[in-house]
mmCIF file with all atom_site columns, C-alpha atoms in Angstrom:
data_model
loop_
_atom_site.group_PDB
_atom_site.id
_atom_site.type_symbol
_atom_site.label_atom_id
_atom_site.label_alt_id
_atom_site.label_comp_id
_atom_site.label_asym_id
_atom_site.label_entity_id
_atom_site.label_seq_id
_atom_site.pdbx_PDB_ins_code
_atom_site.Cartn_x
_atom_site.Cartn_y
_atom_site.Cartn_z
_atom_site.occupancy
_atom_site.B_iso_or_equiv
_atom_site.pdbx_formal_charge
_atom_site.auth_seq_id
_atom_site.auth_comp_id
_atom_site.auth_asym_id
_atom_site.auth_atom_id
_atom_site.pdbx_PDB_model_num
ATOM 1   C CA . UNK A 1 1   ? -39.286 21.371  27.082 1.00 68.00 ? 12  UNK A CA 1
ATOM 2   C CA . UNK A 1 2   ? -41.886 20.137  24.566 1.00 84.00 ? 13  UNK A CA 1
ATOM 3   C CA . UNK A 1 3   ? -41.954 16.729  23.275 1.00 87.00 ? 14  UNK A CA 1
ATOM 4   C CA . UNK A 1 4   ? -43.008 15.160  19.861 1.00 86.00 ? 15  UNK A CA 1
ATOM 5   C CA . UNK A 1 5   ? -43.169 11.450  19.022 1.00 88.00 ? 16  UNK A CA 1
ATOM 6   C CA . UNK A 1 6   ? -43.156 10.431  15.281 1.00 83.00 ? 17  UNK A CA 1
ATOM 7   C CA . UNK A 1 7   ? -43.429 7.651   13.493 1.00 87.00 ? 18  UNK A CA 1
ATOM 8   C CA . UNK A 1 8   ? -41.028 7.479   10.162 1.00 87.00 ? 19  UNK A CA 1
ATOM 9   C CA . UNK A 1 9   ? -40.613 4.946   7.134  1.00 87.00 ? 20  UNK A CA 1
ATOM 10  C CA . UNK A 1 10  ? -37.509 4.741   6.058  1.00 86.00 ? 21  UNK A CA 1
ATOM 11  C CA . UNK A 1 11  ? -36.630 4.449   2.271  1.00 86.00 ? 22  UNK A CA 1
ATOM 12  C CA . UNK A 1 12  ? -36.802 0.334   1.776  1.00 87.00 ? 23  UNK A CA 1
ATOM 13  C CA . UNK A 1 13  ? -39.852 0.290   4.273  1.00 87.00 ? 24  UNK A CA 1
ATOM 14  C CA . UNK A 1 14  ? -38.018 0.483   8.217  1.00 88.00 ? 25  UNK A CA 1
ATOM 15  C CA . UNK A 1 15  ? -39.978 1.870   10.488 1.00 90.00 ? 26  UNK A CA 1
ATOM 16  C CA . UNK A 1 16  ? -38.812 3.719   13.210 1.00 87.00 ? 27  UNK A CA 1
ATOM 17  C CA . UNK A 1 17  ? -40.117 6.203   15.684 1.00 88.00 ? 28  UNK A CA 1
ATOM 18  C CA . UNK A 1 18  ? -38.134 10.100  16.565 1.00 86.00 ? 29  UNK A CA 1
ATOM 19  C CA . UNK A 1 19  ? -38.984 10.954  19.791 1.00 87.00 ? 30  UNK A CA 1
ATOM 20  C CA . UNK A 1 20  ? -37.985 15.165  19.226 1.00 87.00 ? 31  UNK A CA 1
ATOM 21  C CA . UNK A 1 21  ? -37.275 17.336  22.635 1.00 88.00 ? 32  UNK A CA 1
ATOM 22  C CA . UNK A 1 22  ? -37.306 21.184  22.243 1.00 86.00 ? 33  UNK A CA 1
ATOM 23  C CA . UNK A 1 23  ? -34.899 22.859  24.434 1.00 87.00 ? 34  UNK A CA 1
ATOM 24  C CA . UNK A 1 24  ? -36.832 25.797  25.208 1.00 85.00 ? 35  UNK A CA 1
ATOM 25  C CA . UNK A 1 25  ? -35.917 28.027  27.875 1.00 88.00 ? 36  UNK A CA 1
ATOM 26  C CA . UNK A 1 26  ? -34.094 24.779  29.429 1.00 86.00 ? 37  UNK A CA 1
ATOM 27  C CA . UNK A 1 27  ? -31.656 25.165  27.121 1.00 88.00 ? 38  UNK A CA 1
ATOM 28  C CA . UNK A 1 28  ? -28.638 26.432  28.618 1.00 89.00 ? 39  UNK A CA 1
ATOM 29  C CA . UNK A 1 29  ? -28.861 23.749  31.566 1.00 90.00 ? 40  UNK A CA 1
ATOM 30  C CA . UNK A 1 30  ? -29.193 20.982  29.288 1.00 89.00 ? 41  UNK A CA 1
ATOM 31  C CA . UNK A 1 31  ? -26.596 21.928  26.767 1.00 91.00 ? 42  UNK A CA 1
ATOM 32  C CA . UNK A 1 32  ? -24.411 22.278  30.021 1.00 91.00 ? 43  UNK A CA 1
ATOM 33  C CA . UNK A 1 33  ? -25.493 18.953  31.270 1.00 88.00 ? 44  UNK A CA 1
ATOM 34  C CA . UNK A 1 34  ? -22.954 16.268  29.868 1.00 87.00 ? 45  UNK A CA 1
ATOM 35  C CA . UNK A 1 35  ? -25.320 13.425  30.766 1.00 87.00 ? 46  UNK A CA 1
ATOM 36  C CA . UNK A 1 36  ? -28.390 15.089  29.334 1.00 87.00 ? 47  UNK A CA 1
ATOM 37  C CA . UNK A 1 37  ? -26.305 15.395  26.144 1.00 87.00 ? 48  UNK A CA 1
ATOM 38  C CA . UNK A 1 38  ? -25.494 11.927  26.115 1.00 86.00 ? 49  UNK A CA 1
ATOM 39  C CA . UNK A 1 39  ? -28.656 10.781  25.765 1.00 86.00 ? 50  UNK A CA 1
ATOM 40  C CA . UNK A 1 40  ? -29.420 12.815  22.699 1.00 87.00 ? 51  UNK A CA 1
ATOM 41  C CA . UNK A 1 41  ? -28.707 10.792  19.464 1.00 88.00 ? 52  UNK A CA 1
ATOM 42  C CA . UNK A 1 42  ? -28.228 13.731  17.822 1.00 90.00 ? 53  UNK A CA 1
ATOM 43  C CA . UNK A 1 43  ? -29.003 17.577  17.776 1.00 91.00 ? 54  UNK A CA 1
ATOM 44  C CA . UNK A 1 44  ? -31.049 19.471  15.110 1.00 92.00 ? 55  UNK A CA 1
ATOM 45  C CA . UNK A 1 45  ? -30.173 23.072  14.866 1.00 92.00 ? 56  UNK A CA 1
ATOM 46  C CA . UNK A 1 46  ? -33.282 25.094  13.283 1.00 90.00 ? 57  UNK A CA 1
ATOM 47  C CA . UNK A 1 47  ? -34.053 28.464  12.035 1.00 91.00 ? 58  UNK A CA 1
ATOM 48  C CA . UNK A 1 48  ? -35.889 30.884  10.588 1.00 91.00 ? 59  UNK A CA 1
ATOM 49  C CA . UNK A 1 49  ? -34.766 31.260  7.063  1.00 89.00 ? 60  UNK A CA 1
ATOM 50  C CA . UNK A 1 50  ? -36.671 34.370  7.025  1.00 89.00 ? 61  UNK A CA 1
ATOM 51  C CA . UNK A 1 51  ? -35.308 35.792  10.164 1.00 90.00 ? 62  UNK A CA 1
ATOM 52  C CA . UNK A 1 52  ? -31.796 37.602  9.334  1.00 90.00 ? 63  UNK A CA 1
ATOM 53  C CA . UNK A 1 53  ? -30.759 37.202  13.450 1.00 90.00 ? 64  UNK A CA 1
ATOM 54  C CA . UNK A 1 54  ? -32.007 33.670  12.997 1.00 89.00 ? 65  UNK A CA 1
ATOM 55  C CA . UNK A 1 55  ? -28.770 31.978  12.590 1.00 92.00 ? 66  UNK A CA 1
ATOM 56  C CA . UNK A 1 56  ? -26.691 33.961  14.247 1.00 91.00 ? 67  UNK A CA 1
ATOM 57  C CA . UNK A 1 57  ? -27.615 32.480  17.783 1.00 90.00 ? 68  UNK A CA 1
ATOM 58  C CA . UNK A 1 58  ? -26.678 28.627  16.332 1.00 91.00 ? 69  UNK A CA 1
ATOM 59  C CA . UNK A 1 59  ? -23.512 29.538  15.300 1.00 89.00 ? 70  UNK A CA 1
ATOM 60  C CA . UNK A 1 60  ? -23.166 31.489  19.177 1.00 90.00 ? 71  UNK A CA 1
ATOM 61  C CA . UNK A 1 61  ? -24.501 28.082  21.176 1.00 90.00 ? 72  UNK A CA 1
ATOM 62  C CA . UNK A 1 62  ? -21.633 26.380  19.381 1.00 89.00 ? 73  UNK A CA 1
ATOM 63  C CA . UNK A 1 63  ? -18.958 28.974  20.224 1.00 90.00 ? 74  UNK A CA 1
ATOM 64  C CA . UNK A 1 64  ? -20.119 28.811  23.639 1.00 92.00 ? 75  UNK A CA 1
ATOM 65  C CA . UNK A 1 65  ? -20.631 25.044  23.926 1.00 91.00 ? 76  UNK A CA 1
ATOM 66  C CA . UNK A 1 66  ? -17.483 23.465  21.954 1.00 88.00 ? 77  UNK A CA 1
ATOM 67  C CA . UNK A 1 67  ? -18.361 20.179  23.273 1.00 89.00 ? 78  UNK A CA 1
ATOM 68  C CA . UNK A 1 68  ? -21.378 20.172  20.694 1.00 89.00 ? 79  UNK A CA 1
ATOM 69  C CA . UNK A 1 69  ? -19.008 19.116  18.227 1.00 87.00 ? 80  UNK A CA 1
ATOM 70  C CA . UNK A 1 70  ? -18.978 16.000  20.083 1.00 87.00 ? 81  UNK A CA 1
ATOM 71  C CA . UNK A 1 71  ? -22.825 15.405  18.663 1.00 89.00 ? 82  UNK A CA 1
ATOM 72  C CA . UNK A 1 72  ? -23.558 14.462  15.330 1.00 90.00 ? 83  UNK A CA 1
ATOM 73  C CA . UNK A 1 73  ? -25.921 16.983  13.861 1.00 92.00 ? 84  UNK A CA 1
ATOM 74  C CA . UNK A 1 74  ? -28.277 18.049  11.184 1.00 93.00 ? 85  UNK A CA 1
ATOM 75  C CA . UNK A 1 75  ? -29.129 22.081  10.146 1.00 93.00 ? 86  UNK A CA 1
ATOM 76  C CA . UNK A 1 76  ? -32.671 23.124  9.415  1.00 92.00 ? 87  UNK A CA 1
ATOM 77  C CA . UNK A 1 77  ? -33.908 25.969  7.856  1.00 90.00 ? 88  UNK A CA 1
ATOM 78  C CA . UNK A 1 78  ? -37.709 26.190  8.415  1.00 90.00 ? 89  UNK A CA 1
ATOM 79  C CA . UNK A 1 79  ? -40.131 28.488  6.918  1.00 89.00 ? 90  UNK A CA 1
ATOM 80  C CA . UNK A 1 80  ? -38.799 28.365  2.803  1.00 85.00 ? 91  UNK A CA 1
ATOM 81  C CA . UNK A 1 81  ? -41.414 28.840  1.315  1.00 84.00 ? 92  UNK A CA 1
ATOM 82  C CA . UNK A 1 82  ? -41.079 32.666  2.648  1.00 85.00 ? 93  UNK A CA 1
ATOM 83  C CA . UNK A 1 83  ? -38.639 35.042  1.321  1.00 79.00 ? 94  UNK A CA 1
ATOM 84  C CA . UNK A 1 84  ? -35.069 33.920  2.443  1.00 78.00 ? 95  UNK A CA 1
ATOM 85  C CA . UNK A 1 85  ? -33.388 36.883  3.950  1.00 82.00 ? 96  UNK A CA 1
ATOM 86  C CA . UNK A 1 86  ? -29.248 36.784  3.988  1.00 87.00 ? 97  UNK A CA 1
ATOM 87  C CA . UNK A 1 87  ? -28.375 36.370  7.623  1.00 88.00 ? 98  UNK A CA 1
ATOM 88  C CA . UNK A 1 88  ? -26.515 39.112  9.355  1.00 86.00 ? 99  UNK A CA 1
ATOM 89  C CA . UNK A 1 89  ? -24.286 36.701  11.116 1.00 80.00 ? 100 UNK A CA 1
ATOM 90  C CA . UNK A 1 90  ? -20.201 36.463  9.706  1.00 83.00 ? 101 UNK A CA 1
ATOM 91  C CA . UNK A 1 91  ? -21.119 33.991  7.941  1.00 89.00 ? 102 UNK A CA 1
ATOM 92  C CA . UNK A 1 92  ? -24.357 32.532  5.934  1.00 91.00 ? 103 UNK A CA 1
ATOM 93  C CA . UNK A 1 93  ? -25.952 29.011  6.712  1.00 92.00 ? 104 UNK A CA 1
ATOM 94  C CA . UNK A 1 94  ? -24.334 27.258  3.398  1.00 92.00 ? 105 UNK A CA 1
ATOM 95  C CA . UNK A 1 95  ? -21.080 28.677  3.461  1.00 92.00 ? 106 UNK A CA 1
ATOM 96  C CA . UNK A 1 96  ? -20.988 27.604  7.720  1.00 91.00 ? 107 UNK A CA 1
ATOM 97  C CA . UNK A 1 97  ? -21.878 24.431  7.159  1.00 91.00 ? 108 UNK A CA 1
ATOM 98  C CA . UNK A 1 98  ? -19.725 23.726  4.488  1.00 91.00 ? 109 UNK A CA 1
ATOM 99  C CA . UNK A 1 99  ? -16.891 25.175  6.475  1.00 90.00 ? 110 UNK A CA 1
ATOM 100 C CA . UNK A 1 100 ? -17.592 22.348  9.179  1.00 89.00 ? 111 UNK A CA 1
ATOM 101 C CA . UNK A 1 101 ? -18.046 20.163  6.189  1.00 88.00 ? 112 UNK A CA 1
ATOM 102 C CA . UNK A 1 102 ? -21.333 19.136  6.388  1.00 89.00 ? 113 UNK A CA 1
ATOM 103 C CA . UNK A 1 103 ? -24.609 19.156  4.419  1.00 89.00 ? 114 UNK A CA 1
ATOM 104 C CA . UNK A 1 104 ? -25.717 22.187  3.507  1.00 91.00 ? 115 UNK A CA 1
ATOM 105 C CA . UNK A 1 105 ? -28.815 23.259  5.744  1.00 92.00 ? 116 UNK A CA 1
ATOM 106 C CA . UNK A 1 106 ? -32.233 21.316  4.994  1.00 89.00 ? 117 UNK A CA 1
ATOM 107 C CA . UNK A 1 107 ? -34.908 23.771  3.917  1.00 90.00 ? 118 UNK A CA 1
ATOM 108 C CA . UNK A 1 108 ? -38.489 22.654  4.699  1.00 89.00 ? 119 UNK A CA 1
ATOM 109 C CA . UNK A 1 109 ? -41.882 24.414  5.245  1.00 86.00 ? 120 UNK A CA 1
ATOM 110 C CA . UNK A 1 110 ? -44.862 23.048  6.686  1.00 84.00 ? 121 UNK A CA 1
ATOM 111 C CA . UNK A 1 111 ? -46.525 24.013  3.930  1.00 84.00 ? 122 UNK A CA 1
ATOM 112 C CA . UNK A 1 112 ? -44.906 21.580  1.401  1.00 82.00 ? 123 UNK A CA 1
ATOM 113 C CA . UNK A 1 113 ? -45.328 18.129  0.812  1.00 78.00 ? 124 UNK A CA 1
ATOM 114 C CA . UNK A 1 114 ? -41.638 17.381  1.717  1.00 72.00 ? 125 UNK A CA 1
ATOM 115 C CA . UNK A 1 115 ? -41.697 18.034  5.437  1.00 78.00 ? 126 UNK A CA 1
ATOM 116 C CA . UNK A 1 116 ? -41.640 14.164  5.761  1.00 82.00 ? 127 UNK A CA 1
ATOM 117 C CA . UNK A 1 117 ? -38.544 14.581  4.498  1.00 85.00 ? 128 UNK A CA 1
ATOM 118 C CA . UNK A 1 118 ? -36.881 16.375  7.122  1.00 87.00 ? 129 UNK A CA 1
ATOM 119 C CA . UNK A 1 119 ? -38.081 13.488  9.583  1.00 88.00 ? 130 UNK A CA 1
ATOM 120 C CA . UNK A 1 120 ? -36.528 11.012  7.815  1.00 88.00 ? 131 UNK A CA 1
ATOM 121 C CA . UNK A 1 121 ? -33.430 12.903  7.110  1.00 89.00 ? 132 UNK A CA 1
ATOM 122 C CA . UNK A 1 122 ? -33.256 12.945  10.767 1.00 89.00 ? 133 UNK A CA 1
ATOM 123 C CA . UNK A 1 123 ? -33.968 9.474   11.600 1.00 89.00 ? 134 UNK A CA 1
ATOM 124 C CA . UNK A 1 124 ? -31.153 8.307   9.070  1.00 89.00 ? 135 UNK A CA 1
ATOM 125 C CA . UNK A 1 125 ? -28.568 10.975  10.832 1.00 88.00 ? 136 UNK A CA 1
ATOM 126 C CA . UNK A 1 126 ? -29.486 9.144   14.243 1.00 88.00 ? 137 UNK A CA 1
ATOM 127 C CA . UNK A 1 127 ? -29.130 5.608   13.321 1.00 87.00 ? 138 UNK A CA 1
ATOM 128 C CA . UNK A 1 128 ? -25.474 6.150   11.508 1.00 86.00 ? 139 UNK A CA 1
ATOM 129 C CA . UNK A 1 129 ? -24.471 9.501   13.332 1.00 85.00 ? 140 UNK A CA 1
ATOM 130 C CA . UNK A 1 130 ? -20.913 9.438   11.826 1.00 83.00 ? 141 UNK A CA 1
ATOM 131 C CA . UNK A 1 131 ? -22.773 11.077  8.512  1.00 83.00 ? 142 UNK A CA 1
ATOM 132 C CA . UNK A 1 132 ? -23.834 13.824  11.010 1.00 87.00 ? 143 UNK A CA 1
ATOM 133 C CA . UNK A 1 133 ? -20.523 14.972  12.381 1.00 84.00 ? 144 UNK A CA 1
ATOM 134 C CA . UNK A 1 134 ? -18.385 18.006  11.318 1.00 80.00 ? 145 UNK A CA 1
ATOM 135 C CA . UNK A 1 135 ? -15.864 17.115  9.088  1.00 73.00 ? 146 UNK A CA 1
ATOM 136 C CA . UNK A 1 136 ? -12.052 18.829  9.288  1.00 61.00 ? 147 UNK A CA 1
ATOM 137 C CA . UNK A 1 137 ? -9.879  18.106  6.397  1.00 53.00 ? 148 UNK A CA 1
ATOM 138 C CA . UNK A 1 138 ? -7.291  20.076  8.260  1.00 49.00 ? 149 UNK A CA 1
ATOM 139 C CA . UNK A 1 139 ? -6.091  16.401  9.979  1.00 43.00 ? 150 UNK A CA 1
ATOM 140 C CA . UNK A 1 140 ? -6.938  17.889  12.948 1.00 44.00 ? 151 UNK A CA 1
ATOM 141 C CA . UNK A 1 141 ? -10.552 16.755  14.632 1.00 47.00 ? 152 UNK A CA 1
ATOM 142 C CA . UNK A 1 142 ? -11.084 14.219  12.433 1.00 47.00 ? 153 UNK A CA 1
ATOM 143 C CA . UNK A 1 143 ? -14.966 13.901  11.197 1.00 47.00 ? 154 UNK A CA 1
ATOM 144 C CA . UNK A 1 144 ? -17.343 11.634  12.728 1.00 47.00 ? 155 UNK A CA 1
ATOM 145 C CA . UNK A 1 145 ? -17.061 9.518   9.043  1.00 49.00 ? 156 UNK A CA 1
ATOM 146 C CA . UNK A 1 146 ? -13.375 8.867   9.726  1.00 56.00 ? 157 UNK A CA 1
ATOM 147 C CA . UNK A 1 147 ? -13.651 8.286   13.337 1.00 59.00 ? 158 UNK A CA 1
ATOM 148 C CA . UNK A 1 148 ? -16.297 5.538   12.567 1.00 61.00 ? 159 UNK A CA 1
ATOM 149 C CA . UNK A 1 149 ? -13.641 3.700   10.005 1.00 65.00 ? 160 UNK A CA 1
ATOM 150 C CA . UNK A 1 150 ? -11.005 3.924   12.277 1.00 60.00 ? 161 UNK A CA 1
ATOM 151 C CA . UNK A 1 151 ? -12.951 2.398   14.931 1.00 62.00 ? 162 UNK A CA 1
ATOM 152 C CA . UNK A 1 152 ? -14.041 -0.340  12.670 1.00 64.00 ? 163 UNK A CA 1
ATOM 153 C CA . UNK A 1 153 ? -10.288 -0.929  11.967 1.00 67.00 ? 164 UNK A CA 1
ATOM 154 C CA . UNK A 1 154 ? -9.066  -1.040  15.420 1.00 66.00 ? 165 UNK A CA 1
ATOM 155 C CA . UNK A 1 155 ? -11.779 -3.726  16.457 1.00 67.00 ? 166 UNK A CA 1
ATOM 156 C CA . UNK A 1 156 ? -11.513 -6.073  13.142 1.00 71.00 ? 167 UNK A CA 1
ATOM 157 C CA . UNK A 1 157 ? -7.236  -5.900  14.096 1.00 72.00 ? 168 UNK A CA 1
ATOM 158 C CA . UNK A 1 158 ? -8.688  -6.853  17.903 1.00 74.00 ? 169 UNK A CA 1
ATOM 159 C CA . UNK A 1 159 ? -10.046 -9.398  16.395 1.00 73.00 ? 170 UNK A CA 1
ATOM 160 C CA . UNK A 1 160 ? -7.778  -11.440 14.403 1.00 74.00 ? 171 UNK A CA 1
ATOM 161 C CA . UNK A 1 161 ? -5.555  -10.520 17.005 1.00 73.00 ? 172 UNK A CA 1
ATOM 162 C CA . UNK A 1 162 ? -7.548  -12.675 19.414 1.00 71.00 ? 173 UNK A CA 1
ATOM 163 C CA . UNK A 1 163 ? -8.372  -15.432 16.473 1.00 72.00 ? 174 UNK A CA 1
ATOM 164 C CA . UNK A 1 164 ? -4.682  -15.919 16.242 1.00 71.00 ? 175 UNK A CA 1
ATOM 165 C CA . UNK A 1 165 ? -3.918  -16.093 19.745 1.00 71.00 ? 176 UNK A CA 1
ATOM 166 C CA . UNK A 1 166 ? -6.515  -18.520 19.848 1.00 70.00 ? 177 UNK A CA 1
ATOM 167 C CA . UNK A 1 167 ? -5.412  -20.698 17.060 1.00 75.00 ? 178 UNK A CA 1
ATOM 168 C CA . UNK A 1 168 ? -1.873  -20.564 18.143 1.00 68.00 ? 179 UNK A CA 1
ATOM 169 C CA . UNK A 1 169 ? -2.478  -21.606 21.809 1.00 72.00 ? 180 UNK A CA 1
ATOM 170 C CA . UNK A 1 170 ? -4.740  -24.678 20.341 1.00 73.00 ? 181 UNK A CA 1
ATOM 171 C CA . UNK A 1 171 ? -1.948  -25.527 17.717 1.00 73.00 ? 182 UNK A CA 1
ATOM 172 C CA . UNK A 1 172 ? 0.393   -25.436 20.694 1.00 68.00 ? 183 UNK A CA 1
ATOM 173 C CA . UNK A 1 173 ? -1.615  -27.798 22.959 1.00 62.00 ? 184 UNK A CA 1
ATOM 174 C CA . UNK A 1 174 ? -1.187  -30.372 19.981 1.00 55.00 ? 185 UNK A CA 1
#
């Protein structure tokens, strides 16, 4: 796989640096490979906007690998300053990612001043991944957003918990 390091300013002027692996022809090994996948912050799935078979192999990686879900992750669709060609998957980029509700897919080009864009959009997804995970308002698989507020809940309970144990076994020792 090729690598790419990139440095990124963050709106309010953080810096921080993307360090991008392409899968390449690794791919199915390391999309197998639960500890590989654990060190991935999260997963960018790209294509070619102009390609109608394009996006059809995404949406077949994460039919065959239903642990991706685990991963927060962005959607990319390079090359918009072609023509954009409706996909000949079931179902088109926008309406997919909405499904999983999620952003709609980021369309860049090289050849447009907002590529720096993308990078950042994926730098913020990495730092607070629970903006990055597929969303089911179905109350079943709860989205990465609600997982995070739950988990925020159970520790700040933990915690008084522990404050009042503490404060009762002090007010007990008086």
């Amino acid at each position: 796989p090729r690598t790419a390091v990139n440095s990124v300013e963050l709106p309010g002027g953080k810096q921080c640096t993307l360090i991008l692996e392409e899968l390449g022809e690794l791919e199915p090994a390391i999309l197998e490979n639960q500890a590989k996948l654990a060190a991935c912050d999260i997963l960018v799935y790209i294509y070619d906007s102009s390609d109608p078979d394009s996006f059809a192999h995404i949406s077949a990686l994460r039919t065959q690998y239903g642990h991706l879900d685990d991963l927060p992750a962005l959607y990319v669709a390079l090359k918009a300053d072609r023509d954009k060609t409706m996909q000949r998957g079931e179902v088109q980029p926008e309406d997919y990612t909405a499904g999983l509700g999620m952003n709609k897919p980021l369309h860049v080009s090289v050849t447009w001043a907002s590529i720096s864009e993308l990078f950042v959009r994926i730098a913020e997804a990495a730092m607070w991944p629970a903006t990055a995970f597929p969303k089911n308002e179905e109350g079943g698989g709860d989205g990465g957003l609600d997982r995070m507020s739950l988990y925020m809940a159970l520790g700040a309970t933990v915690c008084a918990g522990a404050a009042f144990l503490a404060i009762w076994r002090r007010v007990g020792k008086v």
